[in-house]
Structures are given as structure tokens and as C-alpha cells.
Tab-separated table of C-alpha atoms in Angstrom:
chain	number	residue	atom	x	y	z
A	1	MET	CA	9.084	-89.316	228.873
A	2	HIS	CA	7.052	-91.432	226.484
A	3	ARG	CA	7.882	-94.432	228.661
A	4	ASP	CA	6.263	-92.833	231.722
A	5	PHE	CA	2.972	-92.627	229.843
A	6	TRP	CA	3.374	-96.088	228.323
A	7	GLU	CA	4.125	-97.640	231.715
A	8	ALA	CA	0.962	-95.989	233.088
A	9	GLY	CA	-1.086	-97.722	230.374
A	10	ILE	CA	-1.535	-94.567	228.289
A	11	ARG	CA	-1.057	-95.086	224.567
A	12	VAL	CA	1.713	-93.187	222.799
A	13	PHE	CA	3.160	-92.923	219.298
A	14	GLY	CA	6.078	-91.116	217.684
A	15	LEU	CA	5.882	-87.769	215.892
A	16	TYR	CA	7.893	-86.627	212.885
A	17	GLY	CA	10.535	-83.979	213.410
A	18	VAL	CA	11.793	-81.593	210.731
A	19	ASP	CA	14.655	-81.975	208.276
A	20	ALA	CA	17.639	-79.669	207.723
A	21	LYS	CA	15.515	-77.440	205.469
A	22	GLY	CA	12.842	-77.044	208.131
A	23	ASN	CA	10.329	-79.300	206.372
A	24	CYS	CA	8.368	-82.036	208.113
A	25	GLU	CA	10.227	-85.357	207.921
A	26	CYS	CA	7.089	-86.985	206.525
A	27	GLY	CA	8.392	-86.058	203.050
A	28	ASN	CA	5.473	-83.850	202.033
A	29	PRO	CA	6.874	-80.329	201.442
A	30	GLU	CA	3.355	-78.897	201.923
A	31	CYS	CA	2.949	-80.373	205.422
A	32	THR	CA	2.488	-77.674	208.072
A	33	ALA	CA	2.136	-79.975	211.095
A	34	HIS	CA	5.737	-79.470	212.203
A	35	TYR	CA	6.541	-81.627	215.249
A	36	LYS	CA	2.851	-82.636	215.464
A	37	HIS	CA	2.594	-85.097	212.577
A	38	PRO	CA	2.099	-88.728	213.751
A	39	ARG	CA	4.551	-91.240	212.306
A	40	VAL	CA	1.714	-93.761	211.969
A	41	SER	CA	-1.325	-93.154	209.766
A	42	ASN	CA	-3.763	-94.993	212.024
A	43	TRP	CA	-2.704	-93.322	215.284
A	44	GLN	CA	-6.344	-93.322	216.463
A	45	HIS	CA	-6.048	-97.084	216.860
A	46	THR	CA	-2.690	-97.095	218.649
A	47	PRO	CA	-2.435	-100.286	220.721
A	48	GLN	CA	-0.755	-100.671	224.073
A	49	TRP	CA	2.698	-101.497	222.733
A	50	SER	CA	4.701	-104.430	224.068
A	51	GLU	CA	8.151	-103.899	225.589
A	52	GLU	CA	9.722	-105.270	222.411
A	53	GLN	CA	7.702	-102.905	220.210
A	54	ILE	CA	8.623	-99.859	222.310
A	55	GLU	CA	12.311	-100.837	222.208
A	56	THR	CA	12.172	-101.256	218.424
A	57	MET	CA	10.571	-97.829	217.975
A	58	GLU	CA	13.198	-96.313	220.261
A	59	LEU	CA	15.979	-97.899	218.178
A	60	MET	CA	14.355	-96.404	215.067
A	61	ASP	CA	14.305	-92.947	216.744
A	62	SER	CA	10.508	-92.789	216.528
A	63	PHE	CA	10.399	-90.693	219.699
A	64	LYS	CA	13.523	-88.632	218.953
A	65	THR	CA	11.761	-85.258	218.647
A	66	GLY	CA	8.499	-86.042	220.375
A	67	PHE	CA	5.495	-88.214	220.927
A	68	GLY	CA	1.735	-88.027	220.822
A	69	VAL	CA	-0.475	-89.014	223.745
A	70	LEU	CA	-3.722	-90.682	222.685
A	71	VAL	CA	-6.485	-88.957	224.625
A	72	LYS	CA	-8.362	-92.099	225.609
A	73	HIS	CA	-9.805	-92.175	229.126
A	74	LEU	CA	-8.218	-88.750	229.543
A	75	LEU	CA	-9.479	-85.186	229.519
A	76	VAL	CA	-6.775	-82.685	228.626
A	77	ILE	CA	-7.599	-79.015	229.085
A	78	ASP	CA	-5.622	-77.219	226.378
A	79	VAL	CA	-5.185	-73.551	227.312
A	80	ASP	CA	-4.128	-71.551	224.237
A	81	THR	CA	-2.724	-68.078	224.894
A	82	ARG	CA	-3.224	-66.920	221.308
A	83	ASN	CA	-7.014	-67.156	221.482
A	84	GLY	CA	-7.621	-65.713	224.944
A	85	GLY	CA	-7.248	-69.038	226.705
A	86	VAL	CA	-5.334	-67.724	229.735
A	87	ALA	CA	-8.102	-65.246	230.620
A	88	SER	CA	-10.689	-67.980	230.000
A	89	TRP	CA	-8.748	-70.361	232.247
A	90	GLU	CA	-8.811	-67.807	235.074
A	91	ARG	CA	-12.570	-67.490	234.592
A	92	LEU	CA	-13.008	-71.269	234.479
A	93	VAL	CA	-11.048	-71.753	237.724
A	94	ASN	CA	-13.030	-68.936	239.337
A	95	ASP	CA	-16.243	-70.733	238.335
A	96	PHE	CA	-14.895	-74.185	239.278
A	97	PRO	CA	-12.202	-73.791	241.994
A	98	VAL	CA	-11.765	-77.575	242.159
A	99	LEU	CA	-9.819	-77.290	238.874
A	100	GLU	CA	-6.917	-75.710	240.777
A	101	ARG	CA	-6.067	-79.247	241.818
A	102	CYS	CA	-4.405	-80.903	238.866
A	103	GLY	CA	-1.889	-83.732	239.102
A	104	LEU	CA	-0.104	-83.101	235.801
A	105	ILE	CA	0.454	-79.664	234.269
A	106	VAL	CA	2.544	-79.226	231.121
A	107	ASN	CA	3.663	-75.923	229.605
A	108	THR	CA	3.357	-76.152	225.832
A	109	GLY	CA	6.228	-74.931	223.705
A	110	SER	CA	4.318	-71.888	222.458
A	111	GLY	CA	4.784	-70.131	225.832
A	112	GLY	CA	2.822	-67.214	227.241
A	113	GLY	CA	0.881	-69.344	229.693
A	114	SER	CA	-0.303	-72.002	227.213
A	115	GLN	CA	-0.685	-75.293	229.078
A	116	HIS	CA	-2.035	-78.821	228.996
A	117	ARG	CA	-3.771	-79.915	232.199
A	118	TYR	CA	-4.358	-83.653	232.416
A	119	TYR	CA	-7.304	-85.372	234.123
A	120	SER	CA	-8.460	-88.979	233.916
A	121	LEU	CA	-11.896	-90.181	232.846
A	122	PRO	CA	-13.616	-93.284	234.224
A	123	GLN	CA	-14.689	-94.248	230.709
A	124	GLU	CA	-15.010	-92.803	227.231
A	125	LEU	CA	-17.554	-90.008	227.441
A	126	ALA	CA	-19.191	-87.850	224.763
A	127	LEU	CA	-18.032	-84.416	225.889
A	128	LEU	CA	-18.036	-80.987	224.304
A	129	GLN	CA	-14.599	-79.913	223.141
A	130	HIS	CA	-15.377	-76.200	223.300
A	131	HIS	CA	-17.574	-74.150	225.598
A	132	ARG	CA	-18.665	-70.735	224.396
A	133	ASP	CA	-18.072	-69.184	227.825
A	134	TYR	CA	-14.381	-70.133	227.720
A	135	PRO	CA	-12.844	-69.243	224.326
A	136	GLY	CA	-9.273	-70.298	223.718
A	137	ILE	CA	-9.669	-73.521	225.699
A	138	ASP	CA	-10.045	-76.976	224.139
A	139	MET	CA	-11.378	-79.737	226.369
A	140	LYS	CA	-9.853	-82.757	224.660
A	141	SER	CA	-11.383	-86.144	225.384
A	142	THR	CA	-10.614	-87.454	221.869
A	143	GLY	CA	-7.698	-87.113	219.490
A	144	PHE	CA	-4.188	-86.603	220.795
A	145	VAL	CA	-1.938	-84.041	222.423
A	146	VAL	CA	1.818	-83.626	222.153
A	147	GLY	CA	3.561	-85.143	225.167
A	148	PRO	CA	5.970	-83.425	227.567
A	149	GLY	CA	9.591	-83.350	226.491
A	150	SER	CA	8.580	-83.048	222.824
A	151	MET	CA	9.836	-80.300	220.550
A	152	HIS	CA	7.621	-77.387	219.506
A	153	LYS	CA	8.055	-75.532	216.221
A	154	SER	CA	9.074	-72.469	218.261
A	155	GLY	CA	12.260	-74.310	219.261
A	156	ASN	CA	11.021	-74.760	222.839
A	157	ARG	CA	9.953	-78.026	224.417
A	158	TYR	CA	6.756	-79.089	226.137
A	159	GLU	CA	7.761	-79.327	229.798
A	160	ILE	CA	6.174	-80.609	232.978
A	161	VAL	CA	5.783	-77.806	235.493
A	162	TYR	CA	3.898	-79.801	238.086
A	163	GLY	CA	3.254	-83.434	238.938
A	164	SER	CA	3.721	-86.595	236.948
A	165	VAL	CA	1.748	-89.140	234.952
A	166	ASP	CA	1.164	-91.107	238.155
A	167	ASP	CA	-0.424	-88.037	239.774
A	168	ILE	CA	-3.188	-87.448	237.204
A	169	ASP	CA	-6.424	-86.711	239.095
A	170	PRO	CA	-9.924	-87.763	238.002
A	171	ALA	CA	-11.787	-85.057	236.102
A	172	PRO	CA	-14.065	-83.197	238.539
A	173	ASP	CA	-17.756	-84.077	238.289
A	174	GLU	CA	-18.609	-80.379	237.988
A	175	LEU	CA	-16.508	-80.099	234.833
A	176	LEU	CA	-17.986	-83.274	233.339
A	177	ALA	CA	-21.473	-81.883	233.944
A	178	LEU	CA	-20.497	-78.642	232.192
A	179	LEU	CA	-19.133	-80.534	229.181
A	180	ALA	CA	-21.848	-83.200	228.930
A	181	ARG	CA	-22.899	-83.255	225.300
A	182	PRO	CA	-26.611	-82.414	225.072
A	183	GLU	CA	-28.847	-84.608	222.960
A	184	ARG	CA	-29.593	-81.521	220.901
A	185	HIS	CA	-27.765	-78.242	220.644
A	186	ARG	CA	-27.942	-75.169	218.446
A	187	ALA	CA	-25.082	-74.588	216.036
A	188	GLU	CA	-24.223	-72.142	213.282
A	189	TYR	CA	-23.861	-73.607	209.794
A	190	ASN	CA	-23.365	-71.412	206.718
A	191	GLY	CA	-24.785	-68.434	208.595
A	192	THR	CA	-27.917	-70.304	209.710
A	193	SER	CA	-28.796	-71.590	213.161
A	194	ILE	CA	-29.697	-75.286	213.134
A	195	ASP	CA	-30.465	-77.893	215.780
A	196	VAL	CA	-27.918	-80.702	215.804
A	197	THR	CA	-28.475	-84.110	217.376
């Protein structure tokens, strides 16, 4: 499925799998990023690969167990069951019903209702990644997410449950307003409240 993203102009890169002993193929026995460790060290600067480059990486099995999707001009709502994300998602949709419409929904391999919901952004925006009213949900407009079809350490795969890459809808204005990064905000640091610019 990495090609679907690549053909849509979304940047992708391969992820390490695990070896026969269950260790990350990166070679570091201390690595705990199983199936989430980028094969390239400078993944943040992933280019739009050429056809020849993609074919070479495919021949080298770079995408064998999975791929990362660079979250550039994307907003991916990452609903994490473990941290109360499903209940927060229900609250978020209740507050912003427009979020029901989503062109690409992916179940993550961890199960239990954990999902990635993809939206497009018109440009790179400085957005909050977390909102205190919705714990267990990451609003990713930077970094990367694991793409559909990839392996999860649970043994399951990330799988598309609705839509396709070509169906990704623009992020609703209401959500962008909610996540707009304020010029100043109050944060906790070492037990003290401070104003951060």
C-alpha cells in the first residue's frame, strides 16, 4: 500500500521488521521500536522518491514489514484505546459532528478501537498535538504514522476499514481552530506552571 501513498504525492519510507529472536532488525538489541523504527536516519527529510528509487527499495525489501507515512500536509487523528482515546473520540465527534466524515480510516494493529483518521492540510500549520479535553488522542501534523498494511508488534496489521488515500478529506475548519497553537499557553514543568511562547 506504500505505492498508493507515494502515487498520491505523500512521502513514505520503509520500517525495520524484527529478526528471528524478536529483536528489531536495526541491530540494536536495546531497541524497543518494533515495527516502528525507520530504516533511514533522516526520515524527517524524506523526499518524493522517483520511480527508480521506489523500485530499488522494493527490491531491497525496505517495505516488507511496513512503511512510515510522513505527516506533511496531513493531520492524522491517532485514537489510542489504552489511554481513553475511544471515549475521547466519541466526545470529540459529539462536539464536532463534522469529524464523522473521514475519507480514510485505518485500524491500528493494537485493536480495541484504536484508529488513525487521515485529513489533509492546505499547508504546514503549527497545531497542538494534544488537547486536554480529549486524552488518549494525538492530533499529528508532524512526525510520522505507520501506514496501512504494516505489521504491528501484536502480530496484527494496520488495516484500512474505510476509504482510500484518494478519498482523504480536508481537515475541518472547526478542528483547526480548536488546535490552533496559541502564541502563549500555560504548561507544567517540574511541578511549576509556566507561560510558554
